[in-house]
mmCIF file of C-alpha atoms and ligand atoms in Angstrom:
data_model
loop_
_atom_site.group_PDB
_atom_site.id
_atom_site.type_symbol
_atom_site.label_atom_id
_atom_site.label_comp_id
_atom_site.label_asym_id
_atom_site.label_seq_id
_atom_site.Cartn_x
_atom_site.Cartn_y
_atom_site.Cartn_z
ATOM 1 C CA MET A 991 5.991 -11.413 43.463
ATOM 2 C CA THR A 992 4.104 -12.252 40.094
ATOM 3 C CA GLY A 993 4.815 -15.149 38.639
ATOM 4 C CA ALA A 994 7.369 -16.274 41.406
ATOM 5 C CA ALA A 995 8.728 -20.621 40.603
ATOM 6 C CA SER A 996 7.389 -22.006 43.107
ATOM 7 C CA GLY A 997 4.859 -22.622 40.180
ATOM 8 C CA VAL A 998 1.786 -21.042 41.999
ATOM 9 C CA GLY A 999 2.044 -17.647 39.252
ATOM 10 C CA PRO A 1000 -1.142 -16.742 37.810
ATOM 11 C CA ASP A 1001 0.968 -15.953 34.523
ATOM 12 C CA ARG A 1002 0.531 -18.982 32.912
ATOM 13 C CA LEU A 1003 -3.234 -18.897 32.625
ATOM 14 C CA LEU A 1004 -2.625 -15.625 30.450
ATOM 15 C CA ALA A 1005 -2.120 -17.452 26.952
ATOM 16 C CA ARG A 1006 -4.939 -19.627 28.525
ATOM 17 C CA PHE A 1007 -7.360 -16.576 28.630
ATOM 18 C CA PRO A 1008 -5.660 -13.886 26.265
ATOM 19 C CA GLN A 1009 -9.324 -11.745 26.427
ATOM 20 C CA GLY A 1010 -10.886 -12.854 30.070
ATOM 21 C CA ILE A 1011 -7.899 -11.730 32.078
ATOM 22 C CA LEU A 1012 -7.654 -7.751 32.337
ATOM 23 C CA GLY A 1013 -4.209 -7.573 33.906
ATOM 24 C CA ILE A 1014 -1.878 -9.262 37.087
ATOM 25 C CA ASP A 1015 -0.566 -6.496 39.457
ATOM 26 C CA PRO A 1016 1.752 -7.311 42.478
ATOM 27 C CA PHE A 1017 -0.139 -7.241 45.607
ATOM 28 C CA PRO A 1018 2.063 -7.302 48.796
ATOM 29 C CA GLY A 1019 2.636 -10.669 50.520
ATOM 30 C CA THR A 1020 0.447 -12.763 47.682
ATOM 31 C CA ALA A 1021 1.303 -14.398 44.509
ATOM 32 C CA GLY A 1022 -0.515 -11.062 42.832
ATOM 33 C CA ARG A 1023 -4.142 -9.494 42.244
ATOM 34 C CA LEU A 1024 -5.667 -10.829 38.800
ATOM 35 C CA ARG A 1025 -8.365 -9.162 37.448
ATOM 36 C CA PHE A 1026 -10.972 -10.549 35.109
ATOM 37 C CA ASP A 1027 -13.428 -10.530 32.887
ATOM 38 C CA PRO A 1028 -16.843 -12.093 34.697
ATOM 39 C CA ALA A 1029 -17.690 -14.104 31.820
ATOM 40 C CA ILE A 1030 -14.799 -16.584 32.249
ATOM 41 C CA ALA A 1031 -15.005 -16.651 35.810
ATOM 42 C CA LEU A 1032 -15.642 -20.274 36.142
ATOM 43 C CA GLU A 1033 -13.598 -21.528 34.074
ATOM 44 C CA LEU A 1034 -10.833 -19.104 35.300
ATOM 45 C CA PHE A 1035 -11.863 -20.465 38.664
ATOM 46 C CA ARG A 1036 -10.894 -24.038 37.512
ATOM 47 C CA GLU A 1037 -8.537 -23.242 35.923
ATOM 48 C CA VAL A 1038 -6.785 -21.476 39.435
ATOM 49 C CA ARG A 1039 -7.960 -24.335 41.327
ATOM 50 C CA ASP A 1040 -6.702 -27.693 39.357
ATOM 51 C CA THR A 1041 -3.826 -25.951 37.104
ATOM 52 C CA LEU A 1042 -1.874 -23.155 39.898
ATOM 53 C CA GLY A 1043 -3.652 -25.552 42.341
ATOM 54 C CA TYR A 1044 -4.770 -23.139 45.030
ATOM 55 C CA THR A 1045 -7.562 -25.778 46.308
ATOM 56 C CA HIS A 1046 -8.907 -23.400 49.315
ATOM 57 C CA LEU A 1047 -11.084 -20.727 49.044
ATOM 58 C CA ALA A 1048 -10.329 -18.182 52.228
ATOM 59 C CA MET A 1049 -12.537 -15.211 51.457
ATOM 60 C CA VAL A 1050 -15.321 -13.514 48.968
ATOM 61 C CA ALA A 1051 -15.736 -10.197 49.882
ATOM 62 C CA GLY A 1052 -18.086 -7.567 47.752
ATOM 63 C CA ILE A 1053 -17.004 -4.056 47.396
ATOM 64 C CA ASP A 1054 -19.070 -1.295 46.254
ATOM 65 C CA TRP A 1055 -17.321 1.073 44.835
ATOM 66 C CA VAL A 1056 -20.580 3.413 43.677
ATOM 67 C CA GLN A 1057 -19.912 3.007 39.789
ATOM 68 C CA THR A 1058 -19.157 -0.420 39.762
ATOM 69 C CA ARG A 1059 -19.572 -3.001 41.973
ATOM 70 C CA GLU A 1060 -16.154 -5.480 42.629
ATOM 71 C CA VAL A 1061 -16.034 -8.968 44.355
ATOM 72 C CA LEU A 1062 -12.778 -10.297 45.281
ATOM 73 C CA TYR A 1063 -11.479 -13.657 46.196
ATOM 74 C CA ALA A 1064 -9.003 -14.804 48.074
ATOM 75 C CA VAL A 1065 -7.107 -18.446 47.079
ATOM 76 C CA TRP A 1066 -4.741 -20.451 48.900
ATOM 77 C CA SER A 1067 -2.235 -22.510 47.824
ATOM 78 C CA ASP A 1068 -0.926 -25.301 50.252
ATOM 79 C CA ALA A 1069 2.304 -26.166 47.774
ATOM 80 C CA GLY A 1070 3.094 -22.287 46.876
ATOM 81 C CA ARG A 1071 2.222 -21.589 50.671
ATOM 82 C CA ARG A 1072 0.548 -18.165 49.380
ATOM 83 C CA TYR A 1073 -2.722 -16.466 48.342
ATOM 84 C CA LEU A 1074 -3.849 -15.041 44.901
ATOM 85 C CA LEU A 1075 -6.068 -12.126 44.703
ATOM 86 C CA LEU A 1076 -8.804 -12.698 41.808
ATOM 87 C CA SER A 1077 -10.438 -9.587 41.528
ATOM 88 C CA ALA A 1078 -14.010 -8.964 39.103
ATOM 89 C CA GLN A 1079 -15.299 -5.484 38.146
ATOM 90 C CA LEU A 1080 -19.631 -5.921 37.829
ATOM 91 C CA PRO A 1081 -21.779 -3.256 36.496
ATOM 92 C CA ALA A 1082 -23.786 -1.547 39.818
ATOM 93 C CA ASP A 1083 -26.825 -2.034 37.513
ATOM 94 C CA HIS A 1084 -28.023 -5.597 38.525
ATOM 95 C CA PRO A 1085 -24.076 -7.243 39.740
ATOM 96 C CA HIS A 1086 -23.727 -10.405 39.073
ATOM 97 C CA ILE A 1087 -21.065 -13.703 38.698
ATOM 98 C CA GLU A 1088 -20.948 -17.220 38.434
ATOM 99 C CA SER A 1089 -21.328 -18.395 41.270
ATOM 100 C CA ALA A 1090 -17.981 -20.481 43.075
ATOM 101 C CA THR A 1091 -19.420 -23.255 44.995
ATOM 102 C CA ALA A 1092 -19.316 -25.533 41.986
ATOM 103 C CA VAL A 1093 -15.699 -24.962 42.630
ATOM 104 C CA TRP A 1094 -14.667 -24.256 45.792
ATOM 105 C CA PRO A 1095 -17.822 -24.989 48.036
ATOM 106 C CA SER A 1096 -16.294 -22.651 51.092
ATOM 107 C CA ALA A 1097 -17.883 -20.019 49.119
ATOM 108 C CA ASN A 1098 -21.018 -20.926 49.905
ATOM 109 C CA TRP A 1099 -21.733 -19.070 53.199
ATOM 110 C CA HIS A 1100 -19.227 -15.857 51.810
ATOM 111 C CA GLU A 1101 -21.188 -15.815 48.789
ATOM 112 C CA ARG A 1102 -24.401 -15.500 51.237
ATOM 113 C CA GLU A 1103 -23.282 -12.654 52.701
ATOM 114 C CA ALA A 1104 -21.887 -10.661 49.743
ATOM 115 C CA TRP A 1105 -25.185 -11.003 48.731
ATOM 116 C CA GLU A 1106 -27.076 -9.825 51.143
ATOM 117 C CA LEU A 1107 -24.623 -7.580 52.095
ATOM 118 C CA VAL A 1108 -23.137 -5.522 48.758
ATOM 119 C CA ASP A 1109 -26.248 -6.520 46.583
ATOM 120 C CA ILE A 1110 -24.096 -9.199 44.090
ATOM 121 C CA SER A 1111 -25.845 -11.914 42.721
ATOM 122 C CA PHE A 1112 -24.413 -15.096 41.790
ATOM 123 C CA ASP A 1113 -25.185 -16.960 39.509
ATOM 124 C CA HIS A 1114 -26.421 -21.126 40.008
ATOM 125 C CA HIS A 1115 -25.737 -21.231 43.859
ATOM 126 C CA PRO A 1116 -27.741 -24.020 45.651
ATOM 127 C CA ASP A 1117 -28.460 -21.617 48.738
ATOM 128 C CA LEU A 1118 -29.146 -17.908 47.914
ATOM 129 C CA ARG A 1119 -30.551 -16.732 50.857
ATOM 130 C CA ASN A 1120 -29.520 -14.714 54.402
ATOM 131 C CA LEU A 1121 -27.163 -15.509 56.333
ATOM 132 C CA LEU A 1122 -26.826 -12.973 58.832
ATOM 133 C CA LEU A 1123 -29.574 -10.913 58.699
ATOM 134 C CA PRO A 1124 -32.825 -12.052 59.360
ATOM 135 C CA THR A 1125 -35.309 -13.688 55.947
ATOM 136 C CA GLY A 1126 -37.108 -11.100 54.367
ATOM 137 C CA TYR A 1127 -34.473 -7.896 55.666
ATOM 138 C CA GLN A 1128 -35.594 -5.496 52.570
ATOM 139 C CA PHE A 1129 -32.222 -3.660 52.893
ATOM 140 C CA HIS A 1130 -28.767 -4.134 51.549
ATOM 141 C CA PRO A 1131 -27.071 -2.232 54.447
ATOM 142 C CA LEU A 1132 -23.151 -2.009 53.624
ATOM 143 C CA LEU A 1133 -23.896 -0.635 50.479
ATOM 144 C CA ARG A 1134 -22.950 2.862 50.071
ATOM 145 C CA SER A 1135 -26.051 4.153 49.258
ATOM 146 C CA PHE A 1136 -28.306 2.602 52.806
ATOM 147 C CA LYS A 1137 -28.369 5.666 55.017
ATOM 148 C CA LEU A 1138 -28.896 4.682 58.967
ATOM 149 C CA HIS A 1139 -32.588 4.607 60.037
ATOM 150 C CA GLU A 1140 -33.818 5.502 62.467
ATOM 151 C CA PRO A 1141 -34.906 2.651 64.597
ATOM 152 C CA GLU A 1142 -38.812 2.764 63.727
ATOM 153 C CA GLU A 1143 -37.922 2.934 60.367
ATOM 154 C CA LEU A 1144 -36.458 -0.236 60.049
ATOM 155 C CA GLU A 1145 -39.744 -2.480 60.262
ATOM 156 C CA VAL A 1146 -39.093 -6.194 60.478
ATOM 157 C CA LYS A 1147 -41.166 -8.897 61.053
ATOM 158 C CA VAL A 1148 -39.831 -11.020 63.333
ATOM 159 C CA ARG A 1149 -42.725 -13.353 63.173
ATOM 160 C CA ASP A 1150 -43.157 -13.633 59.870
ATOM 161 C CA VAL A 1151 -39.587 -15.246 59.280
ATOM 162 C CA MET B 728 -36.478 -31.518 90.284
ATOM 163 C CA GLY B 729 -38.062 -29.025 88.147
ATOM 164 C CA GLY B 730 -37.858 -25.617 88.471
ATOM 165 C CA VAL B 731 -41.541 -23.964 87.807
ATOM 166 C CA THR B 732 -40.716 -21.408 90.997
ATOM 167 C CA THR B 733 -44.125 -21.240 92.318
ATOM 168 C CA ALA B 734 -43.945 -24.776 93.164
ATOM 169 C CA SER B 735 -40.379 -25.856 93.598
ATOM 170 C CA SER B 736 -40.566 -26.500 97.387
ATOM 171 C CA PRO B 737 -42.926 -29.168 97.307
ATOM 172 C CA ALA B 738 -41.973 -30.627 100.755
ATOM 173 C CA GLY B 739 -41.253 -27.701 102.613
ATOM 174 C CA VAL B 740 -44.923 -25.641 101.456
ATOM 175 C CA PRO B 741 -47.701 -27.274 102.294
ATOM 176 C CA ALA B 742 -46.381 -28.838 105.569
ATOM 177 C CA ALA B 743 -46.346 -24.650 106.201
ATOM 178 C CA ALA B 744 -49.830 -24.711 105.086
ATOM 179 C CA ALA B 745 -51.488 -27.337 107.208
ATOM 180 C CA ALA B 746 -49.973 -26.957 110.443
ATOM 181 C CA THR B 747 -52.156 -23.616 109.800
ATOM 182 C CA GLY B 748 -55.355 -25.574 109.050
ATOM 183 C CA PRO B 749 -57.335 -27.729 111.223
ATOM 184 C CA ALA B 750 -55.085 -30.150 112.062
ATOM 185 C CA THR B 751 -56.550 -33.245 113.046
ATOM 186 C CA GLU B 752 -55.585 -35.259 109.856
ATOM 187 C CA PRO B 753 -52.469 -36.924 108.738
ATOM 188 C CA ALA B 754 -50.905 -35.439 105.725
ATOM 189 C CA VAL B 755 -51.293 -38.053 104.311
ATOM 190 C CA PRO B 756 -51.977 -37.029 100.635
ATOM 191 C CA PHE B 757 -48.675 -34.386 100.743
ATOM 192 C CA LEU B 758 -46.919 -37.828 100.475
ATOM 193 C CA GLU B 759 -48.056 -38.617 97.439
ATOM 194 C CA ILE B 760 -48.227 -34.639 95.899
ATOM 195 C CA GLU B 761 -44.502 -34.573 95.934
ATOM 196 C CA THR B 762 -44.074 -37.624 93.047
ATOM 197 C CA LEU B 763 -46.723 -34.702 90.721
ATOM 198 C CA ARG B 764 -45.344 -32.904 88.013
ATOM 199 C CA ALA B 765 -44.648 -29.454 89.275
ATOM 200 C CA ARG B 766 -47.448 -27.722 87.492
ATOM 201 C CA GLU B 767 -49.887 -29.936 88.551
ATOM 202 C CA PHE B 768 -49.039 -29.200 91.840
ATOM 203 C CA ILE B 769 -51.031 -25.939 92.720
ATOM 204 C CA PRO B 770 -54.566 -28.167 92.014
ATOM 205 C CA ALA B 771 -53.831 -31.466 93.806
ATOM 206 C CA ALA B 772 -52.765 -28.623 97.032
ATOM 207 C CA LYS B 773 -55.586 -27.112 96.638
ATOM 208 C CA GLU B 774 -57.813 -29.808 96.477
ATOM 209 C CA ALA B 775 -56.541 -31.594 99.303
ATOM 210 C CA LEU B 776 -57.073 -28.860 101.337
ATOM 211 C CA ALA B 777 -60.216 -28.023 99.801
ATOM 212 C CA SER B 778 -62.350 -31.004 101.810
ATOM 213 C CA ARG B 779 -60.925 -28.480 104.824
ATOM 214 C CA ILE B 780 -61.125 -25.265 104.361
ATOM 215 C CA SER B 781 -62.814 -22.490 102.231
ATOM 216 C CA GLU B 782 -61.741 -21.231 98.920
ATOM 217 C CA GLU B 783 -60.610 -17.969 100.712
ATOM 218 C CA ALA B 784 -59.240 -19.552 103.246
ATOM 219 C CA GLN B 785 -56.950 -21.699 101.049
ATOM 220 C CA ASP B 786 -56.398 -18.284 99.129
ATOM 221 C CA ARG B 787 -55.574 -16.474 101.721
ATOM 222 C CA LEU B 788 -53.144 -19.229 103.194
ATOM 223 C CA LEU B 789 -51.406 -20.800 99.685
ATOM 224 C CA ARG B 790 -50.611 -17.738 97.902
ATOM 225 C CA PRO B 791 -48.043 -15.232 100.067
ATOM 226 C CA VAL B 792 -46.602 -19.313 100.716
ATOM 227 C CA PHE B 793 -46.277 -19.677 96.689
ATOM 228 C CA ASN B 794 -45.603 -16.234 96.361
ATOM 229 C CA TRP B 795 -42.413 -16.245 98.733
ATOM 230 C CA ALA B 796 -41.343 -19.855 97.481
ATOM 231 C CA GLY B 797 -41.459 -18.460 93.854
ATOM 232 C CA ARG B 798 -39.459 -14.993 94.887
ATOM 233 C CA ASN B 799 -36.588 -16.567 96.067
ATOM 234 C CA SER B 800 -35.827 -19.085 93.857
ATOM 235 C CA LEU B 801 -35.734 -17.506 90.418
ATOM 236 C CA PHE B 802 -34.594 -19.369 88.165
ATOM 237 C CA PRO B 803 -32.682 -17.346 85.096
ATOM 238 C CA LEU B 804 -32.204 -18.833 81.776
ATOM 239 C CA HIS B 805 -28.367 -19.437 81.047
ATOM 240 C CA TRP B 806 -28.090 -17.208 77.736
ATOM 241 C CA GLY B 807 -25.176 -15.724 77.336
ATOM 242 C CA LEU B 808 -25.568 -12.965 74.421
ATOM 243 C CA ALA B 809 -23.517 -10.635 73.975
ATOM 244 C CA CYS B 810 -20.410 -8.255 76.490
ATOM 245 C CA CYS B 811 -23.632 -8.598 79.612
ATOM 246 C CA ALA B 812 -23.481 -11.959 79.724
ATOM 247 C CA ILE B 813 -19.533 -11.849 81.355
ATOM 248 C CA GLU B 814 -20.927 -9.377 83.718
ATOM 249 C CA PHE B 815 -24.425 -11.923 84.061
ATOM 250 C CA ALA B 816 -21.205 -14.843 84.561
ATOM 251 C CA ALA B 817 -19.183 -12.965 87.419
ATOM 252 C CA ALA B 818 -22.774 -12.036 89.202
ATOM 253 C CA PHE B 819 -22.696 -16.262 89.405
ATOM 254 C CA GLY B 820 -18.803 -16.403 90.604
ATOM 255 C CA ALA B 821 -17.252 -16.394 93.986
ATOM 256 C CA ARG B 822 -17.416 -13.128 94.317
ATOM 257 C CA TRP B 823 -20.342 -12.021 94.202
ATOM 258 C CA ASP B 824 -22.604 -15.131 94.473
ATOM 259 C CA ALA B 825 -25.631 -14.513 92.967
ATOM 260 C CA GLU B 826 -27.002 -18.194 93.907
ATOM 261 C CA ARG B 827 -27.536 -17.000 97.845
ATOM 262 C CA PHE B 828 -30.365 -15.133 96.601
ATOM 263 C CA GLY B 829 -31.719 -18.493 95.284
ATOM 264 C CA VAL B 830 -30.938 -17.644 91.998
ATOM 265 C CA VAL B 831 -29.597 -20.438 89.960
ATOM 266 C CA PRO B 832 -29.082 -20.296 86.260
ATOM 267 C CA ARG B 833 -30.926 -23.169 84.260
ATOM 268 C CA SER B 834 -30.269 -24.357 80.681
ATOM 269 C CA SER B 835 -33.177 -25.167 79.323
ATOM 270 C CA PRO B 836 -36.441 -23.022 79.029
ATOM 271 C CA ARG B 837 -38.337 -25.349 80.839
ATOM 272 C CA GLN B 838 -37.009 -24.845 83.839
ATOM 273 C CA CYS B 839 -37.039 -21.088 84.061
ATOM 274 C CA ASP B 840 -39.249 -18.812 85.231
ATOM 275 C CA LEU B 841 -36.882 -15.762 84.709
ATOM 276 C CA LEU B 842 -35.386 -14.552 81.511
ATOM 277 C CA ILE B 843 -32.258 -11.945 81.744
ATOM 278 C CA VAL B 844 -31.532 -10.503 78.069
ATOM 279 C CA ASN B 845 -28.058 -9.750 79.008
ATOM 280 C CA GLY B 846 -27.022 -8.568 75.516
ATOM 281 C CA THR B 847 -27.204 -7.033 72.324
ATOM 282 C CA VAL B 848 -30.527 -8.465 70.736
ATOM 283 C CA THR B 849 -30.040 -8.435 66.165
ATOM 284 C CA TRP B 850 -33.373 -9.294 63.879
ATOM 285 C CA LYS B 851 -31.754 -11.897 63.631
ATOM 286 C CA VAL B 852 -31.538 -13.850 66.772
ATOM 287 C CA ALA B 853 -35.092 -12.042 67.801
ATOM 288 C CA HIS B 854 -37.366 -14.672 67.084
ATOM 289 C CA LYS B 855 -34.989 -17.340 69.184
ATOM 290 C CA LEU B 856 -35.661 -15.220 72.087
ATOM 291 C CA ILE B 857 -39.540 -14.868 71.635
ATOM 292 C CA THR B 858 -39.394 -18.948 71.210
ATOM 293 C CA LEU B 859 -37.460 -19.006 74.170
ATOM 294 C CA TYR B 860 -39.759 -17.237 76.264
ATOM 295 C CA GLU B 861 -42.504 -18.878 74.960
ATOM 296 C CA GLN B 862 -41.332 -21.923 75.989
ATOM 297 C CA MET B 863 -40.967 -20.483 79.775
ATOM 298 C CA PRO B 864 -43.726 -22.241 81.692
ATOM 299 C CA GLU B 865 -45.431 -19.515 84.158
ATOM 300 C CA PRO B 866 -45.306 -17.283 86.068
ATOM 301 C CA LYS B 867 -42.876 -16.022 84.012
ATOM 302 C CA TRP B 868 -40.482 -12.602 83.999
ATOM 303 C CA VAL B 869 -38.274 -10.647 82.045
ATOM 304 C CA ILE B 870 -34.614 -8.498 82.905
ATOM 305 C CA ALA B 871 -33.401 -6.168 80.356
ATOM 306 C CA MET B 872 -29.834 -6.048 81.449
ATOM 307 C CA GLY B 873 -27.599 -3.295 80.283
ATOM 308 C CA ASN B 874 -28.354 -0.588 77.453
ATOM 309 C CA CYS B 875 -28.650 -2.898 74.153
ATOM 310 C CA ALA B 876 -31.474 -4.476 75.853
ATOM 311 C CA THR B 877 -32.791 -1.655 77.138
ATOM 312 C CA GLY B 878 -33.569 1.088 73.969
ATOM 313 C CA GLY B 879 -30.229 -1.079 71.994
ATOM 314 C CA GLY B 880 -27.192 0.742 72.981
ATOM 315 C CA PRO B 881 -24.509 1.734 71.158
ATOM 316 C CA PHE B 882 -26.347 0.129 68.019
ATOM 317 C CA ARG B 883 -29.116 2.483 68.312
ATOM 318 C CA THR B 884 -29.502 2.665 64.665
ATOM 319 C CA ALA B 885 -27.664 -0.318 63.259
ATOM 320 C CA TYR B 886 -29.268 -2.139 60.469
ATOM 321 C CA SER B 887 -29.542 -5.269 62.330
ATOM 322 C CA VAL B 888 -30.417 -4.218 66.284
ATOM 323 C CA VAL B 889 -33.726 -4.112 67.565
ATOM 324 C CA PRO B 890 -34.399 -1.249 69.322
ATOM 325 C CA GLY B 891 -34.724 -2.583 73.131
ATOM 326 C CA VAL B 892 -36.417 -6.035 73.759
ATOM 327 C CA ASP B 893 -39.143 -4.643 75.155
ATOM 328 C CA LYS B 894 -40.532 -4.878 71.199
ATOM 329 C CA LEU B 895 -40.420 -8.385 71.151
ATOM 330 C CA VAL B 896 -41.478 -9.611 75.235
ATOM 331 C CA PRO B 897 -42.814 -8.064 77.995
ATOM 332 C CA VAL B 898 -39.921 -6.635 80.247
ATOM 333 C CA ASP B 899 -40.560 -6.465 84.302
ATOM 334 C CA VAL B 900 -37.581 -4.927 84.792
ATOM 335 C CA TYR B 901 -34.400 -3.002 83.176
ATOM 336 C CA ILE B 902 -30.856 -2.817 84.343
ATOM 337 C CA ALA B 903 -28.578 0.116 83.052
ATOM 338 C CA GLY B 904 -25.136 0.482 82.439
ATOM 339 C CA CYS B 905 -22.842 -0.711 79.545
ATOM 340 C CA PRO B 906 -22.224 -3.144 81.145
ATOM 341 C CA PRO B 907 -23.892 -3.050 84.879
ATOM 342 C CA ARG B 908 -21.757 -4.047 87.491
ATOM 343 C CA PRO B 909 -22.880 -7.459 89.348
ATOM 344 C CA GLU B 910 -24.243 -5.342 92.126
ATOM 345 C CA ALA B 911 -26.470 -3.636 89.373
ATOM 346 C CA MET B 912 -27.676 -7.118 88.220
ATOM 347 C CA LEU B 913 -27.969 -8.089 92.130
ATOM 348 C CA ASP B 914 -30.370 -4.979 92.536
ATOM 349 C CA GLY B 915 -32.015 -5.617 89.897
ATOM 350 C CA ILE B 916 -33.124 -9.269 90.955
ATOM 351 C CA LEU B 917 -33.878 -7.478 93.976
ATOM 352 C CA LYS B 918 -35.777 -5.209 92.675
ATOM 353 C CA LEU B 919 -37.799 -8.292 90.719
ATOM 354 C CA GLU B 920 -38.573 -9.967 94.399
ATOM 355 C CA THR B 921 -39.979 -6.543 95.437
ATOM 356 C CA LEU B 922 -42.462 -5.895 92.460
ATOM 357 C CA ILE B 923 -43.525 -9.682 92.499
ATOM 358 C CA LYS B 924 -44.254 -9.309 96.434
ATOM 359 C CA GLU B 925 -45.898 -6.233 95.696
ATOM 360 C CA ARG B 926 -47.922 -7.551 92.773
ATOM 361 C CA GLY B 927 -48.596 -10.678 94.875
ATOM 362 C CA GLU B 928 -48.723 -13.298 91.452
HETATM 363 S S1 SF4 C 1337 -24.870 -2.390 76.936
HETATM 364 FE FE1 SF4 C 1337 -22.692 -2.788 76.773
HETATM 365 S S2 SF4 C 1337 -21.803 -4.179 77.723
HETATM 366 FE FE2 SF4 C 1337 -23.917 -4.647 77.681
HETATM 367 S S3 SF4 C 1337 -23.894 -5.895 75.897
HETATM 368 FE FE3 SF4 C 1337 -24.581 -3.751 75.207
HETATM 369 S S4 SF4 C 1337 -22.637 -2.901 74.242
HETATM 370 FE FE4 SF4 C 1337 -22.089 -4.649 75.306
#
């Protein structure tokens, strides 16, 4: 899978980011899963879009691994007709990464969702506010540390919204 | 025609009321009243009657008439929230045909006097529900349809669900079920009609 002849394999970026790319794993049905250092996020996104031709960002997911927080991007290439996964591990205390909205505008809502559900902040996001949860919601409910509340404990001030 | 149901039959109601009053004068004022907006109708009708009969007599005559007209033409808001909305829709289909009870869903809260909360209410949508309720003209009623609207249902402990819509708006009738069958919904509407009759609103 990795580095297929269609020209959309991520291998050619290894020379460009010898430090930043931590590894490329095969992943069924995609061009591979590229692990990268969050420090190079924005440059990597630009290269992936402009050099490899992944023009569409289909998904941004946040995953809570307790020790770390992972953020996973799925990007799609129309020419190569396949996905590429980009993944970065973030520290669990203050997980943050550069926003992908400058490269793929469709990252906007996905990042808002990841921000409110698993508490990953995206630097330089144009409009980082609640998407699915009400404004002012105090919890990040998809974190593993989140406990189910009795309804009475989950006080949300609806009228202030 | 406007949907404020206590005054939703301006043509028929005063004719009946006038017939019981001293019927010496022709009912000319009522022809003008028909062109008025619904909310201006009750004071206008009272004024028209005031010269002929006493206050209590007006109340005795008019209130049951408006109550009867109101409870037999409940206009619910056409607002589907979750799976219960499918049963809500089925109740208005050919098989159960809720319109035979005078229940006609309207698409604007300003034309409605009945809010049927048919589904899961999340905290995100809660203030929209309150806005819709506040946009409805008085008198108005609320039916909580299904377990979700009644008490949160299967999502009671979920992080995003309002555990019972009575936290947000005053509820008159609760319908149990997940989802309630259309028969249960019709039963709830008939119960509400009884309630309105008993309260004499
Ligand atoms: S009560 Fe059941 S059917 Fe109705 S909205 Fe809730 S989950 Fe859906």
